[in-house]
Amino acid sequence: MYEPSRTKPVVHRMGAAPADYPHRSRGEALDIQLAGHLAALLAVTDELGLDGAAGAIAAQVARLRGAEPARAAQGGPTGDTAVLHQRAHDLAARALLVAASRADTTVAILAAERMDAHSAALDALDLAGAH
């Protein structure tokens, strides 16, 4: 037998009353996503001990979030440097994609510069390992 639903429907029809929860705009969602990618890049950059780059990244995270980001204690790389540079390169690439879709030129340039720097570091590590 059919038993009627006892809960309110989750799907709302067009023209119905707005939902009771707040919605984010696409721009706000991209800001949150971009700040997250940059914060992850900042953590890896801090771990690599790249203070100048970390400062520039932290400034952009603070601009997007409205507060200074949490920073890792400086102590030099604790893991495989090549793995850290590859992770930082990948995070910078993600930040570049979101920055481009958000039309944030400042972050896009910063992310592209970080990608180039980490690519160069990986190339240098490959050359050092080959000799």
PDB file of N, CA and C in Angstrom, residues 5 31 38 56 74 79 83 93 99-100 114 130:
ATOM      1  N   SER A   5       3.969  10.695   2.372  1.00  0.00           N
ATOM      2  CA  SER A   5       5.203  11.229   2.949  1.00  0.00           C
ATOM      3  C   SER A   5       4.873  12.089   4.152  1.00  0.00           C
ATOM      4  N   ASP A  31      35.299  32.712  -4.441  1.00  0.00           N
ATOM      5  CA  ASP A  31      36.204  33.327  -3.460  1.00  0.00           C
ATOM      6  C   ASP A  31      36.600  32.320  -2.382  1.00  0.00           C
ATOM      7  N   LEU A  38      44.607  28.692  -2.118  1.00  0.00           N
ATOM      8  CA  LEU A  38      45.750  29.509  -1.735  1.00  0.00           C
ATOM      9  C   LEU A  38      46.244  29.176  -0.330  1.00  0.00           C
ATOM     10  N   ALA A  56      53.494  36.779  -0.066  1.00  0.00           N
ATOM     11  CA  ALA A  56      52.583  37.225  -1.133  1.00  0.00           C
ATOM     12  C   ALA A  56      51.301  36.395  -1.138  1.00  0.00           C
ATOM     13  N   GLN A  74      57.949  27.785  10.917  1.00  0.00           N
ATOM     14  CA  GLN A  74      59.047  27.676   9.966  1.00  0.00           C
ATOM     15  C   GLN A  74      60.098  26.722  10.530  1.00  0.00           C
ATOM     16  N   GLY A  79      59.572  16.924   4.476  1.00  0.00           N
ATOM     17  CA  GLY A  79      59.323  15.797   3.591  1.00  0.00           C
ATOM     18  C   GLY A  79      60.237  15.850   2.381  1.00  0.00           C
ATOM     19  N   VAL A  83      58.500  16.122  -3.872  1.00  0.00           N
ATOM     20  CA  VAL A  83      57.068  15.892  -3.658  1.00  0.00           C
ATOM     21  C   VAL A  83      56.389  17.198  -3.237  1.00  0.00           C
ATOM     22  N   ALA A  93      48.290  25.514  -9.773  1.00  0.00           N
ATOM     23  CA  ALA A  93      47.502  25.330 -10.998  1.00  0.00           C
ATOM     24  C   ALA A  93      46.005  25.406 -10.694  1.00  0.00           C
ATOM     25  N   ALA A  99      41.134  31.433 -10.191  1.00  0.00           N
ATOM     26  CA  ALA A  99      41.373  32.870 -10.352  1.00  0.00           C
ATOM     27  C   ALA A  99      40.975  33.335 -11.746  1.00  0.00           C
ATOM     28  N   ALA A 100      41.239  32.515 -12.744  1.00  0.00           N
ATOM     29  CA  ALA A 100      40.865  32.879 -14.110  1.00  0.00           C
ATOM     30  C   ALA A 100      39.351  32.929 -14.257  1.00  0.00           C
ATOM     31  N   ARG A 114      54.112  31.127  -9.294  1.00  0.00           N
ATOM     32  CA  ARG A 114      54.434  30.009  -8.395  1.00  0.00           C
ATOM     33  C   ARG A 114      54.563  28.709  -9.185  1.00  0.00           C
ATOM     34  N   ALA A 130      70.264  13.479 -11.630  1.00  0.00           N
ATOM     35  CA  ALA A 130      70.803  12.767 -12.793  1.00  0.00           C
ATOM     36  C   ALA A 130      72.325  12.725 -12.751  1.00  0.00           C
TER      37      ALA A 130
END
